[in-house]
Coordinates of C-alpha atoms in Angstrom, one line a residue:
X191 CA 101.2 77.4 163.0
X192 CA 99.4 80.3 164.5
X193 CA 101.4 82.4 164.3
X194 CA 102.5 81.9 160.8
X195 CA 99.0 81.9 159.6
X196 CA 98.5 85.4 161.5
X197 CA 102.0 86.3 159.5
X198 CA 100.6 85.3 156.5
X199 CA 97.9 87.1 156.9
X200 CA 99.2 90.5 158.0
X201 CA 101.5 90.2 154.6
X202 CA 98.6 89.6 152.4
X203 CA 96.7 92.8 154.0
X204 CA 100.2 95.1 153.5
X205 CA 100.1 93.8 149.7
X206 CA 97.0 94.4 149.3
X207 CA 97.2 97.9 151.4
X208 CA 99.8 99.1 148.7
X209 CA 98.4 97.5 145.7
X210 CA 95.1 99.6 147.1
X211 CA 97.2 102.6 147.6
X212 CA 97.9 102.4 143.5
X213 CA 94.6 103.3 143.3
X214 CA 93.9 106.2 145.0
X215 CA 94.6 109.8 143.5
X216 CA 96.5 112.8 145.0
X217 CA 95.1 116.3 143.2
X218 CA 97.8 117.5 141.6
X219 CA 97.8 121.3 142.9
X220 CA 99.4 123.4 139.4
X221 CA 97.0 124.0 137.1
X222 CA 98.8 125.0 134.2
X223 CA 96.7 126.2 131.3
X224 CA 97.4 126.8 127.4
X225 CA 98.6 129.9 126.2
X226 CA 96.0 132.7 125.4
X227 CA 95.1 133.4 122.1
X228 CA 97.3 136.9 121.9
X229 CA 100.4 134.9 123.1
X230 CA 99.6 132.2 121.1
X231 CA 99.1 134.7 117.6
X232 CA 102.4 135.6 118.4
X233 CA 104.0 132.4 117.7
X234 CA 104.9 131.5 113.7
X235 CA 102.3 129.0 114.2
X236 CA 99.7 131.1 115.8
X237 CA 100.4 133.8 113.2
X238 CA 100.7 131.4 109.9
X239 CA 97.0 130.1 111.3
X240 CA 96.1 133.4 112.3
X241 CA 96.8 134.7 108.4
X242 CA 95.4 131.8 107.0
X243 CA 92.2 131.8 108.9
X244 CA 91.4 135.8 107.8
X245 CA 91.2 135.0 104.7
X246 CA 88.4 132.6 104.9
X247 CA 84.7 133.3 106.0
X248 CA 84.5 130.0 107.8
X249 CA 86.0 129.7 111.4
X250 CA 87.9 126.4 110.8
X251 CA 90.1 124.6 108.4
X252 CA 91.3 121.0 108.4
X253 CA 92.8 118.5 106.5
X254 CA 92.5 114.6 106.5
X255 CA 96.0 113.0 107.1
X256 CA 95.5 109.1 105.9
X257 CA 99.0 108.8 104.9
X258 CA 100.8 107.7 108.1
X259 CA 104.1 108.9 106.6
X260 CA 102.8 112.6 106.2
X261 CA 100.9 111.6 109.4
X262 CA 104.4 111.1 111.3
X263 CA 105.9 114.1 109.5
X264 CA 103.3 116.9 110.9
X265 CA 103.7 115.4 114.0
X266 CA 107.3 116.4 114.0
X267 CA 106.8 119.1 112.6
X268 CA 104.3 120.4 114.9
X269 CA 107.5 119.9 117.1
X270 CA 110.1 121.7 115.5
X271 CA 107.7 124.8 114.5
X272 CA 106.4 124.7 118.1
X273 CA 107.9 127.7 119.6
X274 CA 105.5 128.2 123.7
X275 CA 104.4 124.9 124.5
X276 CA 103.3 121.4 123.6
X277 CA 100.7 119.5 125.0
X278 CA 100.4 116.5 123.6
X279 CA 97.9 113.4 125.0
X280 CA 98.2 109.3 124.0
X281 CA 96.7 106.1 124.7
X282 CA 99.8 104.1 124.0
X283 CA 103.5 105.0 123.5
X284 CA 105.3 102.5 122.3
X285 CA 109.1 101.7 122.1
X286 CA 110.7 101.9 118.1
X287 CA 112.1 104.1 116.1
X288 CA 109.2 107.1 115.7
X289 CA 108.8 106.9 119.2
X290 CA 112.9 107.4 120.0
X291 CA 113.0 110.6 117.2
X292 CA 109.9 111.3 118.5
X293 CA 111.5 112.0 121.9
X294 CA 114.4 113.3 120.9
X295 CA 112.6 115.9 118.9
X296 CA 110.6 117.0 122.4
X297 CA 114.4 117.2 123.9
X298 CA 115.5 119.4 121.8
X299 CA 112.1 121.4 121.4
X300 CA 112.4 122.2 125.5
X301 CA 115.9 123.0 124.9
X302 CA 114.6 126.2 123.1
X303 CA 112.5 126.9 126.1
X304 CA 109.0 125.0 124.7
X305 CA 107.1 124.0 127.7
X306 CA 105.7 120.2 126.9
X307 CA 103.0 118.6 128.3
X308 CA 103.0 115.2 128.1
X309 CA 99.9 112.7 129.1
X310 CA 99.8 109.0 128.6
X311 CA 97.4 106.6 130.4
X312 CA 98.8 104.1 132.3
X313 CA 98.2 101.1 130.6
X314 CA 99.9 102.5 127.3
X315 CA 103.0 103.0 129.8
X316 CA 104.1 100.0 130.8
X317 CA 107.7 99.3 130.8
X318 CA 108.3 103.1 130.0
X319 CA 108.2 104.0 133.0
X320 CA 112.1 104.9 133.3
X321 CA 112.1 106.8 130.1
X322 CA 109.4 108.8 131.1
X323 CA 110.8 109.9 134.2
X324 CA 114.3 111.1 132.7
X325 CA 112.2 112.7 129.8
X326 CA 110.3 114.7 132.6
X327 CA 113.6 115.6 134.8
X328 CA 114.1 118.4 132.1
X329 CA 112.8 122.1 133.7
X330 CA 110.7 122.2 130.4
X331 CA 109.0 119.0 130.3
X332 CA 106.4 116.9 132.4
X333 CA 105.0 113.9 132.0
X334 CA 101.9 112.5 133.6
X335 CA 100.0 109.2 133.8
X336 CA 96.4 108.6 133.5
X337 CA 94.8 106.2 136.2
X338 CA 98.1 104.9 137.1
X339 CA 98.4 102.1 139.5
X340 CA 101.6 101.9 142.1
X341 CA 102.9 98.5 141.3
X342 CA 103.2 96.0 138.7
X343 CA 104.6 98.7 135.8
X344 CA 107.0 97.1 134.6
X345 CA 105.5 94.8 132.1
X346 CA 102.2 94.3 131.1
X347 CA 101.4 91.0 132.5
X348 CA 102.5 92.2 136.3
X349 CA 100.0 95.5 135.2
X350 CA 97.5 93.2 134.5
X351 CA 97.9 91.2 137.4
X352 CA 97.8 94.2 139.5
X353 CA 95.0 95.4 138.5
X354 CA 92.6 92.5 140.0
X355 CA 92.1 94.9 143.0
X356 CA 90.2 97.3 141.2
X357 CA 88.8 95.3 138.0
X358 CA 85.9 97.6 137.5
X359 CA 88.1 100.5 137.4
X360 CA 91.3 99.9 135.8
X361 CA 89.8 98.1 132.8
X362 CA 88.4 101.9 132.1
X363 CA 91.3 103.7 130.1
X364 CA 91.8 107.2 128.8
X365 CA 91.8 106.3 124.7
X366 CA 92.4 109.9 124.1
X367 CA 95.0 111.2 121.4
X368 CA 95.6 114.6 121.0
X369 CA 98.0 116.9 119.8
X370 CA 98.4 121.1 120.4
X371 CA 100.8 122.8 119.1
X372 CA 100.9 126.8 120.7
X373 CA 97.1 126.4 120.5
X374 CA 97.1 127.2 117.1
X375 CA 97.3 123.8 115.4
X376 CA 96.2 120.3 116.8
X377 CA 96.3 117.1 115.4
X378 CA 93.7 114.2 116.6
X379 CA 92.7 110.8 115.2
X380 CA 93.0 106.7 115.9
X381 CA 97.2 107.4 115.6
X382 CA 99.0 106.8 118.8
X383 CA 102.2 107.2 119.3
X384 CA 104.2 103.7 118.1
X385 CA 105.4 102.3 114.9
X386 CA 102.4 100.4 113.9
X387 CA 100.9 103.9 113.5
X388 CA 102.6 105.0 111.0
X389 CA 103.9 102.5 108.8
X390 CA 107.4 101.9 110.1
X391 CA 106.8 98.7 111.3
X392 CA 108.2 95.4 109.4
X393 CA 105.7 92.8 110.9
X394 CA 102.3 94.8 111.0
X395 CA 101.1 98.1 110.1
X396 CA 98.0 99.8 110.7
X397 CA 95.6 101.9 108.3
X398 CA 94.7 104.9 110.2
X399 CA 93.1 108.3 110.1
X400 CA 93.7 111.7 111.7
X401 CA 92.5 115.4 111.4
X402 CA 94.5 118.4 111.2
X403 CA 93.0 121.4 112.0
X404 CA 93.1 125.1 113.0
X405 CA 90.7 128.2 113.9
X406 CA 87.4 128.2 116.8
X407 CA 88.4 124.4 116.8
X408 CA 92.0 124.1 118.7
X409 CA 91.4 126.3 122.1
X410 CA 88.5 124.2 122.7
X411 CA 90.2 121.1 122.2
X412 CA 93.4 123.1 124.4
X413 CA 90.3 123.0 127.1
X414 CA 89.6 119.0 127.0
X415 CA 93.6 118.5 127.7
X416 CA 93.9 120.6 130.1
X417 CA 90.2 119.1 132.1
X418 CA 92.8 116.0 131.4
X419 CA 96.0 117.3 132.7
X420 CA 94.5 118.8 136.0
X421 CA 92.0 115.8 136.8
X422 CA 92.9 113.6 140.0
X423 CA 93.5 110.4 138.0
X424 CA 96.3 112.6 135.9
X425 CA 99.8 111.8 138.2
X426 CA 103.1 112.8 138.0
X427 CA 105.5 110.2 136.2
X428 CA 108.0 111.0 139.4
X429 CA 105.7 109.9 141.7
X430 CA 106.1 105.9 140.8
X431 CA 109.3 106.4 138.9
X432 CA 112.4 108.2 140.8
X433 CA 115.1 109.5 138.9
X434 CA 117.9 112.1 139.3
X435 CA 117.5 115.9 138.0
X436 CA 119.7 115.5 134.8
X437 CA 118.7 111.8 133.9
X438 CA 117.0 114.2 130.9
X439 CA 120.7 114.7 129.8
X440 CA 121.5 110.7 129.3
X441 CA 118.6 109.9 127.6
X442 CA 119.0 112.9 125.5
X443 CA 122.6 111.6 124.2
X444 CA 121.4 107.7 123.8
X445 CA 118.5 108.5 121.3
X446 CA 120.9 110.9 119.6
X447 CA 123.3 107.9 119.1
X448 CA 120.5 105.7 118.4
X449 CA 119.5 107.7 115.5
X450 CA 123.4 108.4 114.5
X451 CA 123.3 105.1 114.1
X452 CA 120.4 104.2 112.0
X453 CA 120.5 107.6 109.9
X454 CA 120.3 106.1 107.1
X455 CA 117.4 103.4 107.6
X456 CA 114.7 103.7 104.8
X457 CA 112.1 104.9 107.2
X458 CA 114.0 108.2 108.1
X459 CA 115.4 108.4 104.4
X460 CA 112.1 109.0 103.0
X461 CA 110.9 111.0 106.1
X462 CA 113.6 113.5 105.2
X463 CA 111.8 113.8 101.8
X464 CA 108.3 114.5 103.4
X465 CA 107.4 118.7 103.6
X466 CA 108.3 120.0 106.6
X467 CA 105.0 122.4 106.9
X468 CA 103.0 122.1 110.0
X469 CA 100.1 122.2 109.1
X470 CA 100.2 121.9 105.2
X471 CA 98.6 125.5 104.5
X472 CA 97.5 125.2 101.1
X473 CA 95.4 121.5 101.1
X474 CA 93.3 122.9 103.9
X475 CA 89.2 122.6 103.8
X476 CA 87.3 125.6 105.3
X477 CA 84.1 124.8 107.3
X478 CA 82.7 125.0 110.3
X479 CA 84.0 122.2 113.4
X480 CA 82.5 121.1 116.9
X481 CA 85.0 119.8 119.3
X482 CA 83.7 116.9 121.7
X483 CA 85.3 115.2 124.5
X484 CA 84.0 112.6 127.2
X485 CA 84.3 113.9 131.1
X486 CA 87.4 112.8 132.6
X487 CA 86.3 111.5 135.3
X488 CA 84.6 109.1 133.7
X489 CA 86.5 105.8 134.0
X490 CA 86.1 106.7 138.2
X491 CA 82.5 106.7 138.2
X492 CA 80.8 103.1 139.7
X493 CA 78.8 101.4 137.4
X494 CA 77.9 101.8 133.9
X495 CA 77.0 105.5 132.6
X496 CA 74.1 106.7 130.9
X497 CA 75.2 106.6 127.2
X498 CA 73.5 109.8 127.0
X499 CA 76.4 111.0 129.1
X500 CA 78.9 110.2 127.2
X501 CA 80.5 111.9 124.0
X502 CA 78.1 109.3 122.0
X503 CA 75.1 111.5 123.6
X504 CA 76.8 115.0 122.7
X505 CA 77.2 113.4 118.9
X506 CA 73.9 112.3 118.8
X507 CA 72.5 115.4 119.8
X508 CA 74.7 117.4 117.4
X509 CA 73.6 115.2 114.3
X510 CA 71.2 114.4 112.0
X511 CA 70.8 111.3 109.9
X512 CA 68.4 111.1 106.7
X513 CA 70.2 109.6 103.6
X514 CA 73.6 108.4 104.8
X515 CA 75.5 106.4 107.1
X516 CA 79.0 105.8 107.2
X517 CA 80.8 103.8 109.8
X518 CA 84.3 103.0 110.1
X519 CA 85.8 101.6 112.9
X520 CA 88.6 99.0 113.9
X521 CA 86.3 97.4 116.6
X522 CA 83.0 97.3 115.3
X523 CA 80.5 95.6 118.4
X524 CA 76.9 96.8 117.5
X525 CA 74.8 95.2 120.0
X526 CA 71.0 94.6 120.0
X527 CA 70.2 98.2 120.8
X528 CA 72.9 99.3 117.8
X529 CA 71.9 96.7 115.3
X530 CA 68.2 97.6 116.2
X531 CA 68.7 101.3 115.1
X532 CA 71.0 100.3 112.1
X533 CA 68.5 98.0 110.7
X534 CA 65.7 100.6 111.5
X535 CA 67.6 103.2 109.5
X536 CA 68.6 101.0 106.6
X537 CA 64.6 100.2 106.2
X538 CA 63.5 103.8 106.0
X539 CA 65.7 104.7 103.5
X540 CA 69.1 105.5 104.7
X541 CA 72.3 104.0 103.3
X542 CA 74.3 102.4 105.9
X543 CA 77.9 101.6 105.2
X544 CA 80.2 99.3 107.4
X545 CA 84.0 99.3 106.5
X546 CA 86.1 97.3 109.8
X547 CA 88.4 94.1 110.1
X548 CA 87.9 90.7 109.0
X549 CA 89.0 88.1 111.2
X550 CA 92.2 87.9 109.1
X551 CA 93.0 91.4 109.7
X552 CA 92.2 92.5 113.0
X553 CA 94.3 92.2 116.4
X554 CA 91.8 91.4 118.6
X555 CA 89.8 88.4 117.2
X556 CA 87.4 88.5 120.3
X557 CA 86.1 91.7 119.3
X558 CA 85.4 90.1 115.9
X559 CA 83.5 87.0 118.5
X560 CA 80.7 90.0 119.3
X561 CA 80.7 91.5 116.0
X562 CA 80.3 88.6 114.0
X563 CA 77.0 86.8 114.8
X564 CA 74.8 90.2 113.8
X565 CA 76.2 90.1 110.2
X566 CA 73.3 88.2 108.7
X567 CA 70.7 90.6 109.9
X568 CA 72.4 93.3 109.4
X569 CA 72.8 92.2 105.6
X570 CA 69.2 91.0 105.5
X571 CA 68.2 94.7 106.4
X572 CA 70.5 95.8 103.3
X573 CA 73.4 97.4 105.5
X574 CA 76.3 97.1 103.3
X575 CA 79.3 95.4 105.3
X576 CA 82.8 95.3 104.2
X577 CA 86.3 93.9 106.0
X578 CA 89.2 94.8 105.5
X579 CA 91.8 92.0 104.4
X580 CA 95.3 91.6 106.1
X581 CA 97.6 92.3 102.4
X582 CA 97.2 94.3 99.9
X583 CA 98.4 93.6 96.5
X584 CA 101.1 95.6 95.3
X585 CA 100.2 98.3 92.9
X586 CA 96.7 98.8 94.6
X587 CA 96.1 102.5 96.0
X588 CA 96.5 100.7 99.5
X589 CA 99.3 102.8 100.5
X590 CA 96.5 106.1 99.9
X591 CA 95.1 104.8 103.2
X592 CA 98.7 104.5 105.3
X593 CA 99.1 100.6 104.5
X594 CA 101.8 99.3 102.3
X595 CA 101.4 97.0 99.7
X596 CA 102.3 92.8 100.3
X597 CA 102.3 94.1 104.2
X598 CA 100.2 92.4 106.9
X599 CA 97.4 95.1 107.9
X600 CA 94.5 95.9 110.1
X601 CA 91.9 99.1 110.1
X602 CA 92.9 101.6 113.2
X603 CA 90.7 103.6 111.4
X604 CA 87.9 105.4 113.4
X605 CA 85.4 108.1 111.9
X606 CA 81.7 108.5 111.3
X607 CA 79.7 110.2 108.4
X608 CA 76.1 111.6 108.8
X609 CA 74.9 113.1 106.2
X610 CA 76.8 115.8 105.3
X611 CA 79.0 115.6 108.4
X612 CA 81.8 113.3 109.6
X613 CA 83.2 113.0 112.8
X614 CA 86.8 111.8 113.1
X615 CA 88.7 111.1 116.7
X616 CA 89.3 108.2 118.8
X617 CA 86.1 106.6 119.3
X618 CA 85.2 103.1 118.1
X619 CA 81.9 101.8 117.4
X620 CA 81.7 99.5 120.7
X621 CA 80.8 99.4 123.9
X622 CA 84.2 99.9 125.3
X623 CA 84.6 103.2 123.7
X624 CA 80.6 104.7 124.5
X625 CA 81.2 103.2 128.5
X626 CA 84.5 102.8 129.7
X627 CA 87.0 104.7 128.3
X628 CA 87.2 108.3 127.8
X629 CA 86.9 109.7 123.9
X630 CA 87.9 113.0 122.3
X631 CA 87.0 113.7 118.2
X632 CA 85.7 116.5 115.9
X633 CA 82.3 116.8 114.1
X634 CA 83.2 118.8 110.7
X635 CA 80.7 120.4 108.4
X636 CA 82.7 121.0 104.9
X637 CA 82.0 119.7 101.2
X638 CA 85.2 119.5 100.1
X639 CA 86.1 117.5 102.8
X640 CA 83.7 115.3 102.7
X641 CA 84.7 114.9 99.4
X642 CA 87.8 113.8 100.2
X643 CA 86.5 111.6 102.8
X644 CA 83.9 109.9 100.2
X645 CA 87.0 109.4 97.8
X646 CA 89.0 107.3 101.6
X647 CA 85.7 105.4 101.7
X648 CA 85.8 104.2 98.0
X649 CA 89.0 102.5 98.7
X650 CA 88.2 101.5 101.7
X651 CA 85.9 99.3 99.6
X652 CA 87.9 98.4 96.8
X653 CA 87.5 94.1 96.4
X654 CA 91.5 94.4 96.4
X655 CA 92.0 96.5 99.5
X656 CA 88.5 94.7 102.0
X657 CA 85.9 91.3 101.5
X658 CA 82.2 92.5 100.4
X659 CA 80.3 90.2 102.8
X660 CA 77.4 88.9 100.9
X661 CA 74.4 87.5 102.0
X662 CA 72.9 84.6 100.1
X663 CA 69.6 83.7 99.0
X664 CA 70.1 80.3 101.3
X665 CA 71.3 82.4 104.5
X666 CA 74.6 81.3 104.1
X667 CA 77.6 84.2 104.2
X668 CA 79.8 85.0 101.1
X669 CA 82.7 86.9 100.8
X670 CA 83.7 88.4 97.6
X671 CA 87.2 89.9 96.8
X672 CA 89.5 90.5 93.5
X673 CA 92.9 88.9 93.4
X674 CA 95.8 89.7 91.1
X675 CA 92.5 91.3 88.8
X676 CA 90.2 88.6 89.0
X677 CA 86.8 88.5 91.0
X678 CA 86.6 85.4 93.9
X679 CA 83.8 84.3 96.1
X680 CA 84.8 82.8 99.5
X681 CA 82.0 80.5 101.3
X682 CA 84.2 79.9 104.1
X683 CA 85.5 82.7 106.8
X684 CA 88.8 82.9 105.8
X685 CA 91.2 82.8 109.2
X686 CA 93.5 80.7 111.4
X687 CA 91.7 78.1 113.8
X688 CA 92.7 80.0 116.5
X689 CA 91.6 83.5 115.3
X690 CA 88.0 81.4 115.0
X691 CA 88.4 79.5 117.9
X692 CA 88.8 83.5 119.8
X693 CA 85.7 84.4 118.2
X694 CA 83.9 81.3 119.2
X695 CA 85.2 81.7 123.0
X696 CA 84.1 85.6 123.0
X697 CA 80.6 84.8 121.4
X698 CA 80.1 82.1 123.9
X699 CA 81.4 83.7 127.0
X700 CA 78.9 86.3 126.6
X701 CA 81.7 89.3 126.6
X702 CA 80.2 91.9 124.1
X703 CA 79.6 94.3 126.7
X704 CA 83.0 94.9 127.8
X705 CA 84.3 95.0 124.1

């Protein structure tokens, strides 16, 4: 019995040896860098930006992409214009049909001798682990994961499983999406890369919100991939996933089949008829941009940061607030300290504006469990708060903001106005996003942009599109919509039993700081 204890025990210290090997780092030695900007003005990107850009006395130009049709379409077309390199960096890649022409696009792209740089963080890579590793067996392509463990990869639950070694580090993520085309275009935003994103999947579709931009803007945000790319926690794909040198060659031919076969699906129908320019040159606004990025090595450091270390420090810093507040987010967790600051902004003057999900809508209904029980002081403080439903009728301007009509829907969205400037990227107003994971976005200064931006936020408000949560004279919560054209005041929450029963657990488990 000794002796099978003693077994027992030497077993559990291997397992635990590897699953503690996961966790540790090898540097990566190569270094690779984006192009310069002479190489890069040479590309028809570089040069088309290049043009563009001299005939303009601001040093930055942008667009907002809400639709996530046109959103998918300057994606590939960012591909198939690229003509140096790629670098493109994701939270989540998920496994549909825009992620299979996604791929088979960056094939063909390294087939004409683009270099691609692809980085995904680990979590967002489970079960595509295979797929990554033949995509990176081409000469032109590599693929890297961010704070990748050794073991349990092959479905989430084993990842999650795996990852009780190290709690307080593998619950910290890259959230980071990015895209760079030649360094002369790059596209940023809440999108990542999976159906969902942009509109193309039957059950549930998410509204969402990007920036496209060129000038002073895209070698700085070249910089904060390539910090990313050449950081510790950034690994090979090879190094958990073996495969042979031409693997490339077979998945190559099985998403070209694939998409043979399913040519003529609706989705890539109407993709055919979306404009091919990358980026689209004459909708552009001109103004002035400030990249921001948290540290990479942020999800390794012990214990909780200094928020003014984060990119949340950097933005406050680079703001002012007087008159107006606008905050959009898909997690919305404000906290004591954040409700504290809202409530003292809304009572010297400012407007505060709150667009995020309702418990209907959102996927993650114990994020709603922390945001929930600050509504009624937020409201008694005249902060305006408004959540977005899970349909939209048909004939609303829903589909302006990426959602079909009669579709089930949730707010991805994540961006910020200040004043006269808004800050778009991947950062959600919650704890999760200023402490654990890592966060890249742009702060823009232009009026006609923020014009356009105004115009998102006025539909984000329609009563057809989100609930205006009311506060009543008795304390008691209202939520006021239109249906089919006529105006209707809910006293209840609407939601499932469950979806309240989540909120419930969240709010009584105390979890708002990890949120």
């Amino acid at each position: 019995m000794i002796k099978l204890y003693r077994g027992a025990q030497w077993l559990a210290l291997m397992t635990l040896c590897v699953l503690l090997l996961g966790c540790t780092h090898a540097v990566v030695r190569e270094h690779q860098t984006m192009l310069a900007l002479p190489e890069a003005r040479a590309t028809w990107l570089g040069s088309q930006a290049h043009q563009a850009l001299a005939e303009q006395a601001d040093p930055d130009g942008f667009a907002l992409l809400a639709d996530a049709k046109e959103a998918f379409a300057a994606r590939v077309g960012l591909i198939r214009h690229a003509q140096r390199e790629l670098a493109i960096q994701t939270y989540l890649l998920g496994d549909g049909q825009t992620t299979r022409l996604f791929l088979a696009q960056l094939l063909n792209a390294a087939e004409e001798g683009v270099r691609v740089r692809l980085l995904v963080d680990d979590i967002g890579a489970v079960g595509q682990g295979e797929r990554l590793a033949a995509l990176a067996s081409h000469p032109s392509i590599q693929v890297r994961v961010y704070n990748p463990l050794a073991v349990g990869r092959g479905h989430i639950v084993t990842r999650v499983l795996a990852s009780v070694v190290n709690p307080a580090q593998q619950h910290r993520r890259m959230h980071n999406k990015l895209w760079v085309a030649d360094n002369s275009v790059a596209i940023l935003g809440g999108r990542n890369v999976g159906d969902e994103y942009f509109n193309a999947n039957d059950a549930r579709n998410f509204a969402d919100l990007d920036v496209v931009t060129i000038g002073e803007l895209v070698p700085a945000l070249s910089r904060s991939f390539d910090l990313y790319w050449n950081h510790g926690l950034a690994q090979p794909i090879e190094r958990y996933h073996k495969t042979d040198d031409l693997a490339w060659q077979t998945l190559k031919s099985a998403l070209e089949s694939w998409l043979d076969e399913h040519a003529d699906w609706d989705y890539f129908t109407e993709l055919r008829h979306q404009p091919r320019s990358a980026p689209p040159w004459e909708t552009l606004h001109w103004g002035e941009g400030l990249a921001l990025w948290d540290d990479p090595g942020k999800v390794a450091q012990r214990g909780t940061p200094d928020w003014t270390d984060t990119l949340l420090g950097e933005l406050t810093e680079a703001t002012q607030l007087d008159h107006r507040l606008v905050i959009i987010s898909a997690y919305f967790v404000p906290t004591e300290r954040g409700v504290e600051r809202l409530t003292q902004l809304a009572d010297q003057g400012v407007t505060v504006e709150i667009i995020t999900n309702s418990l209907e809508s959102t996927d993650a209904a114990v994020v709603h469990g922390a945001y929930a029980p600050w509504r009624k002081t937020l409201l008694s403080h005249g902060v305006a708060l408004y959540e977005m439903r899970p349909e939209q009728e048909a004939g609303t301007e829903a589909n302006e903001m990426g959602v079909p009509g009669a579709s089930a829907s949730a707010l991805h969205i994540k961006a910020l106005r200040f004043d006269d400037q808004l800050f778009v990227g991947s950062f959600n107003a919650d704890p999760r996003s200023i402490y654990w994971n890592t966060e890249v976005g742009v702060l823009l200064r232009s009026d006609s942009l923020m014009q356009a931006f105004n115009e998102l936020v006025t539909l984000g408000q329609d009563p057809a599109l989100s609930y205006r949560v009311v506060l009543t004279p008795e304390g008691a919560l209202n939520w006021h919509l239109e249906r089919e054209g006529e105006k209707q005041v809910l006293t209840t929450e609407p939601g499932s039993v469950w979806r309240h029963f989540n909120a419930w657990l969240s709010h009584t488990l105390g979890l708002e700081r990890w949120l």
